[in-house]
Every structure is written in structure tokens, then in C-alpha cells.
Short mmCIF file of C-alpha atoms in Angstrom, two decimals:
data_model
loop_
_atom_site.label_atom_id
_atom_site.label_comp_id
_atom_site.label_asym_id
_atom_site.label_seq_id
_atom_site.Cartn_x
_atom_site.Cartn_y
_atom_site.Cartn_z
CA MET A 1 0.21 -6.71 16.69
CA GLY A 2 2.61 -3.91 15.87
CA GLU A 3 4.46 -0.91 17.23
CA GLY A 4 6.18 2.15 15.86
CA GLY A 5 6.89 5.74 16.83
CA PHE A 6 4.27 6.88 19.32
CA ALA A 7 1.69 4.29 18.22
CA VAL A 8 0.99 0.67 19.04
CA VAL A 9 -1.59 -1.63 17.42
CA LYS A 10 -3.35 -4.16 19.64
CA ARG A 11 -5.95 -6.84 19.04
CA ALA A 12 -9.11 -6.53 21.12
CA SER A 13 -12.70 -7.79 21.24
CA ASN A 14 -16.06 -6.07 21.49
CA VAL A 15 -17.35 -7.08 24.93
CA GLU A 16 -20.93 -7.35 23.65
CA THR A 17 -20.52 -8.95 20.21
CA ARG A 18 -17.10 -10.59 20.81
CA GLU A 19 -16.09 -9.30 17.40
CA LYS A 20 -12.31 -9.03 17.05
CA VAL A 21 -10.95 -5.58 16.22
CA ALA A 22 -7.57 -3.91 15.82
CA ILE A 23 -6.96 -0.77 17.87
CA LYS A 24 -4.25 1.73 16.99
CA ILE A 25 -3.30 3.61 20.15
CA VAL A 26 -1.41 6.88 19.83
CA GLN A 27 0.04 8.31 23.03
CA LYS A 28 -0.18 12.10 23.28
CA THR A 29 3.12 12.40 25.11
CA ILE A 30 5.41 15.39 25.35
CA GLN A 31 7.58 13.77 22.68
CA ALA A 32 4.65 13.38 20.28
CA ASP A 33 4.74 16.81 18.64
CA GLN A 34 1.69 18.63 17.36
CA GLU A 35 2.55 17.80 13.75
CA ALA A 36 2.43 14.07 14.54
CA ILE A 37 -0.93 14.47 16.28
CA ALA A 38 -2.23 16.46 13.31
CA LEU A 39 -1.21 13.63 10.96
CA ILE A 40 -3.13 11.11 13.07
CA LYS A 41 -6.21 13.33 12.93
CA ARG A 42 -5.78 13.64 9.15
CA GLU A 43 -5.70 9.84 8.95
CA ILE A 44 -8.95 9.63 10.93
CA LYS A 45 -10.66 12.12 8.60
CA ILE A 46 -9.60 10.03 5.61
CA LEU A 47 -10.76 6.80 7.26
CA HIS A 48 -14.23 8.32 7.63
CA LEU A 49 -14.37 8.58 3.81
CA ILE A 50 -13.49 4.94 3.09
CA GLU A 51 -15.93 2.06 2.74
CA HIS A 52 -14.84 -0.66 0.33
CA PHE A 53 -14.27 -4.42 0.47
CA SER A 54 -10.64 -4.05 -0.63
CA CYS A 55 -9.82 -1.62 2.19
CA VAL A 56 -9.64 -2.41 5.90
CA SER A 57 -12.82 -1.06 7.49
CA PHE A 58 -12.79 1.83 9.95
CA ILE A 59 -15.09 1.33 12.96
CA GLU A 60 -14.63 4.35 15.22
CA SER A 61 -12.14 6.65 16.92
CA ARG A 62 -11.92 8.03 20.45
CA GLU A 63 -9.73 10.70 22.01
CA THR A 64 -8.79 11.31 25.64
CA ASN A 65 -6.35 13.72 27.22
CA GLU A 66 -3.64 11.06 27.02
CA SER A 67 -4.35 9.04 23.86
CA ILE A 68 -6.08 8.72 20.50
CA TYR A 69 -7.70 5.37 19.68
CA ILE A 70 -8.49 4.22 16.14
CA VAL A 71 -10.62 1.08 15.99
CA MET A 72 -10.38 -0.91 12.75
CA GLU A 73 -11.59 -4.20 11.34
CA TYR A 74 -9.35 -7.07 12.44
CA VAL A 75 -7.87 -8.90 9.45
CA GLY A 76 -6.24 -12.05 10.75
CA GLY A 77 -4.70 -13.65 7.68
CA GLY A 78 -1.35 -11.91 7.92
CA ASP A 79 0.25 -9.36 5.65
CA LEU A 80 1.30 -9.90 2.06
CA LEU A 81 5.03 -9.74 2.78
CA ASP A 82 4.89 -12.65 5.23
CA CYS A 83 2.83 -14.68 2.75
CA ILE A 84 5.26 -13.97 -0.10
CA LEU A 85 8.29 -14.93 1.97
CA SER A 86 6.61 -18.10 3.26
CA ALA A 87 5.82 -19.16 -0.32
CA HIS A 88 9.23 -18.00 -1.67
CA GLY A 89 7.26 -15.99 -4.22
CA PHE A 90 3.82 -16.55 -5.77
CA ASP A 91 2.94 -18.12 -9.09
CA GLU A 92 1.24 -15.90 -11.65
CA PRO A 93 -2.41 -16.68 -10.74
CA GLN A 94 -1.69 -16.12 -7.03
CA ALA A 95 0.04 -12.81 -7.74
CA ALA A 96 -2.73 -11.73 -10.12
CA LYS A 97 -5.37 -12.31 -7.43
CA VAL A 98 -3.50 -10.07 -4.99
CA LEU A 99 -2.91 -7.37 -7.59
CA ARG A 100 -6.54 -7.39 -8.73
CA ASP A 101 -7.71 -6.82 -5.15
CA VAL A 102 -5.15 -4.06 -4.55
CA LEU A 103 -6.01 -2.35 -7.84
CA ARG A 104 -9.73 -2.52 -7.05
CA GLY A 105 -9.00 -0.84 -3.73
CA LEU A 106 -6.93 1.84 -5.43
CA GLN A 107 -9.61 2.39 -8.06
CA TYR A 108 -12.05 3.12 -5.26
CA LEU A 109 -9.63 5.31 -3.28
CA HIS A 110 -8.64 7.38 -6.29
CA GLY A 111 -12.30 7.69 -7.22
CA ILE A 112 -13.06 9.39 -3.89
CA GLY A 113 -9.94 11.54 -4.11
CA VAL A 114 -7.61 9.63 -1.77
CA CYS A 115 -3.98 8.79 -2.59
CA HIS A 116 -2.53 6.14 -0.26
CA ARG A 117 1.18 6.95 -0.82
CA ASP A 118 2.49 3.93 1.10
CA ILE A 119 1.33 0.91 -0.88
CA LYS A 120 3.61 -2.00 0.05
CA PRO A 121 3.18 -5.68 1.01
CA GLU A 122 3.22 -4.89 4.74
CA ASN A 123 0.14 -2.71 4.18
CA VAL A 124 -1.85 -5.36 2.31
CA LEU A 125 -3.66 -7.82 4.60
CA HIS A 126 -5.40 -11.11 3.81
CA HIS A 127 -8.99 -11.57 4.94
CA ILE A 128 -9.11 -15.37 5.00
CA GLN A 129 -12.87 -15.83 5.34
CA ASP A 130 -13.65 -13.73 2.26
CA ASP A 131 -10.34 -14.50 0.51
CA ILE A 132 -9.77 -10.81 -0.18
CA TRP A 133 -6.58 -8.79 0.09
CA LYS A 134 -7.24 -5.46 1.79
CA ILE A 135 -5.31 -2.19 1.76
CA ALA A 136 -4.42 -1.03 5.28
CA ASP A 137 -2.60 1.79 7.11
CA PHE A 138 -3.66 5.19 5.83
CA GLY A 139 -1.10 7.12 7.87
CA CYS A 140 0.58 8.54 4.75
CA ALA A 141 -2.64 9.04 2.79
CA THR A 142 -3.88 12.41 1.62
CA THR A 143 -6.72 13.82 -0.44
CA PHE A 144 -6.65 15.42 -3.87
CA THR A 145 -9.16 16.83 -6.34
CA THR A 146 -9.48 16.96 -10.11
CA THR A 147 -8.68 20.68 -9.98
CA GLU A 148 -5.78 20.18 -7.55
CA PRO A 149 -4.35 16.74 -8.38
CA LEU A 150 -0.72 17.44 -7.45
CA MET A 151 1.01 16.51 -4.20
CA SER A 152 4.50 17.36 -2.96
CA GLU A 153 5.17 15.78 0.47
CA PHE A 154 7.96 13.20 0.71
CA GLU A 155 5.84 10.26 1.89
CA GLY A 156 6.16 6.49 1.62
CA THR A 157 8.69 3.69 1.92
CA ILE A 158 11.84 4.11 -0.16
CA GLN A 159 11.71 0.77 -2.04
CA TYR A 160 8.18 1.53 -3.26
CA MET A 161 8.50 5.27 -3.94
CA ALA A 162 8.10 6.50 -7.50
CA PRO A 163 11.04 8.31 -9.13
CA GLU A 164 9.10 11.58 -9.36
CA VAL A 165 8.77 11.60 -5.56
CA LEU A 166 12.43 10.80 -5.02
CA VAL A 167 13.65 13.66 -7.22
CA GLY A 168 11.39 16.16 -5.47
CA GLU A 169 8.87 16.77 -8.24
CA LYS A 170 5.18 17.30 -7.62
CA TYR A 171 3.30 14.08 -8.25
CA THR A 172 -0.14 12.54 -8.73
CA LYS A 173 -2.07 9.42 -7.73
CA ALA A 174 0.13 7.59 -10.28
CA VAL A 175 2.62 7.01 -7.44
CA ASP A 176 0.23 4.34 -6.10
CA VAL A 177 0.35 2.60 -9.48
CA TRP A 178 4.16 2.59 -9.39
CA ALA A 179 4.13 1.07 -5.89
CA THR A 180 1.74 -1.63 -7.13
CA GLY A 181 4.27 -2.39 -9.83
CA VAL A 182 6.93 -2.97 -7.19
CA ILE A 183 4.48 -5.21 -5.30
CA SER A 184 3.87 -7.21 -8.48
CA TYR A 185 7.61 -7.78 -8.89
CA VAL A 186 8.11 -8.70 -5.22
CA SER A 187 5.06 -11.01 -5.22
CA LEU A 188 6.52 -13.13 -8.00
CA SER A 189 10.15 -13.19 -6.90
CA ALA A 190 10.33 -12.45 -3.15
CA CYS A 191 13.02 -9.88 -3.96
CA PHE A 192 13.23 -6.22 -4.97
CA PRO A 193 13.84 -4.93 -8.50
CA TRP A 194 16.35 -2.39 -7.15
CA GLU A 195 19.94 -2.87 -6.12
CA GLY A 196 21.38 -1.22 -3.04
CA LYS A 197 21.76 -1.76 0.68
CA THR A 198 21.27 1.83 1.82
CA ASP A 199 18.41 4.23 1.12
CA ALA A 200 20.74 6.37 -0.98
CA GLU A 201 21.80 3.38 -3.11
CA ILE A 202 18.20 2.23 -3.56
CA GLN A 203 17.13 5.75 -4.52
CA GLU A 204 19.93 5.94 -7.09
CA SER A 205 18.82 2.60 -8.56
CA ILE A 206 15.18 3.74 -8.83
CA VAL A 207 15.95 7.16 -10.28
CA GLY A 208 18.45 5.54 -12.65
CA TYR A 209 15.68 3.09 -13.63
CA ARG A 210 17.90 0.04 -13.27
CA ILE A 211 15.27 -2.73 -13.20
CA LYS A 212 16.57 -6.28 -13.34
CA PHE A 213 14.50 -9.44 -13.77
CA TYR A 214 16.70 -11.95 -12.02
CA SER A 215 17.33 -15.60 -12.82
CA PRO A 216 16.04 -18.07 -11.69
CA GLU A 217 13.17 -16.05 -10.13
CA PHE A 218 11.78 -14.88 -13.48
CA ASP A 219 12.96 -17.71 -15.74
CA GLU A 220 9.43 -19.11 -16.17
CA THR A 221 7.51 -15.84 -15.94
CA SER A 222 5.38 -15.15 -19.01
CA SER A 223 6.15 -12.25 -21.34
CA ASP A 224 2.64 -10.88 -20.70
CA CYS A 225 3.38 -10.77 -16.98
CA ILE A 226 6.68 -8.94 -17.53
CA ALA A 227 4.85 -6.47 -19.78
CA PHE A 228 2.25 -5.91 -17.06
CA ILE A 229 4.92 -5.18 -14.44
CA LEU A 230 6.76 -2.79 -16.75
CA SER A 231 3.53 -0.95 -17.59
CA LEU A 232 3.07 -0.25 -13.87
CA LEU A 233 6.74 0.66 -13.50
CA GLU A 234 6.74 3.16 -16.36
CA PHE A 235 9.28 5.83 -15.43
CA ASN A 236 7.26 8.69 -16.93
CA PRO A 237 4.12 9.14 -14.78
CA ALA A 238 2.25 10.68 -17.72
CA LYS A 239 2.75 7.44 -19.68
CA ARG A 240 2.26 5.09 -16.72
CA ILE A 241 -0.73 2.78 -17.01
CA SER A 242 -3.82 3.87 -15.06
CA VAL A 243 -5.53 1.73 -12.42
CA GLU A 244 -8.44 1.14 -14.80
CA GLU A 245 -6.11 0.10 -17.61
CA ALA A 246 -4.24 -2.22 -15.26
CA LEU A 247 -7.49 -3.92 -14.22
CA ASN A 248 -8.24 -4.54 -17.89
CA HIS A 249 -4.74 -5.70 -18.80
CA PRO A 250 -4.81 -9.03 -20.72
CA TRP A 251 -2.43 -10.73 -18.27
CA LEU A 252 -4.49 -9.80 -15.21
CA LYS A 253 -7.78 -10.82 -16.83
CA ALA A 254 -6.32 -14.13 -18.02
CA ASN A 255 -5.10 -15.04 -14.53
CA THR A 256 -8.08 -14.04 -12.35
#
């Protein structure tokens, strides 16, 4: 199903129930340093906290001398990026449905003190039977509290990282809102709001706040939808719309 670094994700079945599952297998090789293993164990601790319909369900984890196994719900409808590219971009009701599900998941995660920090289309999976989009991959996630809401690690995927992360400032759960704003743009257009071919160029475009709504991709997009995207992509995190405010935004409510 997927592979990266010292981990591989495979599809499997429960021999008794025949239920399909996804298993993330992390090899504890010499090359896999202790920091990487510690991050996997942090991910498992966070997964134990999560139980929500808009998040991929954690089933169990096992550890041997050679490997760590994380067993998750199998979500077979593909990831959001593939669906966007296949459709050459969604219409507004389709995009609103995705964004509502993602925002509901984030509302839950933030409510239990978890910041995902890598919200992107590849980490949003479609559960076809229930027609729900689910947040997946908590490898970059961390916890926070109301008394200690700030984070500082450089985590995420460059195209979806908030400007406050890129400039090295401490940041809050608002980075997940920013990433959802990028998802909203990508969902409607099948392209990024930022110019640049290299990470450095993309970072410069984000920090310089050079957002462009291209033609013809956004020619027929409503002004309410553009306003919704820009409220998520507010440069100042203190002024950025909250998850709760986004869920109650007129455009989202009118299209779901």
C-alpha cells in the first residue's frame, strides 16, 4: 500500500473475522536510529487517544525485537489527492463535503489536545461504505495543552506548512487550519496556490503570501468560497479562523 523510510504499509486480513486491516511495519534496523523509533512510539501513544469517525481507527500495536507493527482500520476508497486528480478538481459541494469531514476530525483532535501537523490530501482517505473522509497518518502529530499550547518542531509537508512554521516561530494548532485552507484550494483546482519548483521557492512564496487564484480553475468559483479559503489561509495565526468558525462558515453550511 505504501513505503517510506524504514516503514512499509501492507494490507492484511484478520484470519478469524476476515476483516481487512492496514499494517504499518517499522523495521528496527541499525539504520533506524533511536530518535526514529521514539517517534513511532509517540505516534502509537497518540493513536491510543483517538476514536472518531473522521479519523482512521487504531486497532492495536505489537513490538518484537526486529519490528514494530501498527494495525489500523483499512480504508479502501483511495486518498484525496488521487480523487482530486482523477476529477481534475471538485465542484463546490464535493469540496465542501471533504472539508466538513476534515474539519470535524480536526475539531475532535484539537479538543483532545492533538495537533496533526501534516494535514494534506495524501493523508485524507475516503471510506466508501460510510461516505466519510478520514484523517490518517499521525506520524507528525503531537500533543498540547491549554497551558502549553505552543509547538516548535519543524514538521509537515512544505506545500501545506503555515508561514509561522516556515519562519521558525513557535506555533499553535492553527497550523492545521492553514493546511486545511491549502487542501480547500487544491480540492477545487487540482493545483497549488504557491509558485515554485523547489522547496526554497515554495517557502518564499508562502512566507511572501503570494496567493493566486488562477484562471480558468477559479473562474466560476463563488465569492463565498474564495472568502472561505482566504479565512483559512489568513497569514496571521491570531486572526486565522478557528475550526469551529470554519464549520459554521456560510459557504460550508450552504454546500453540505
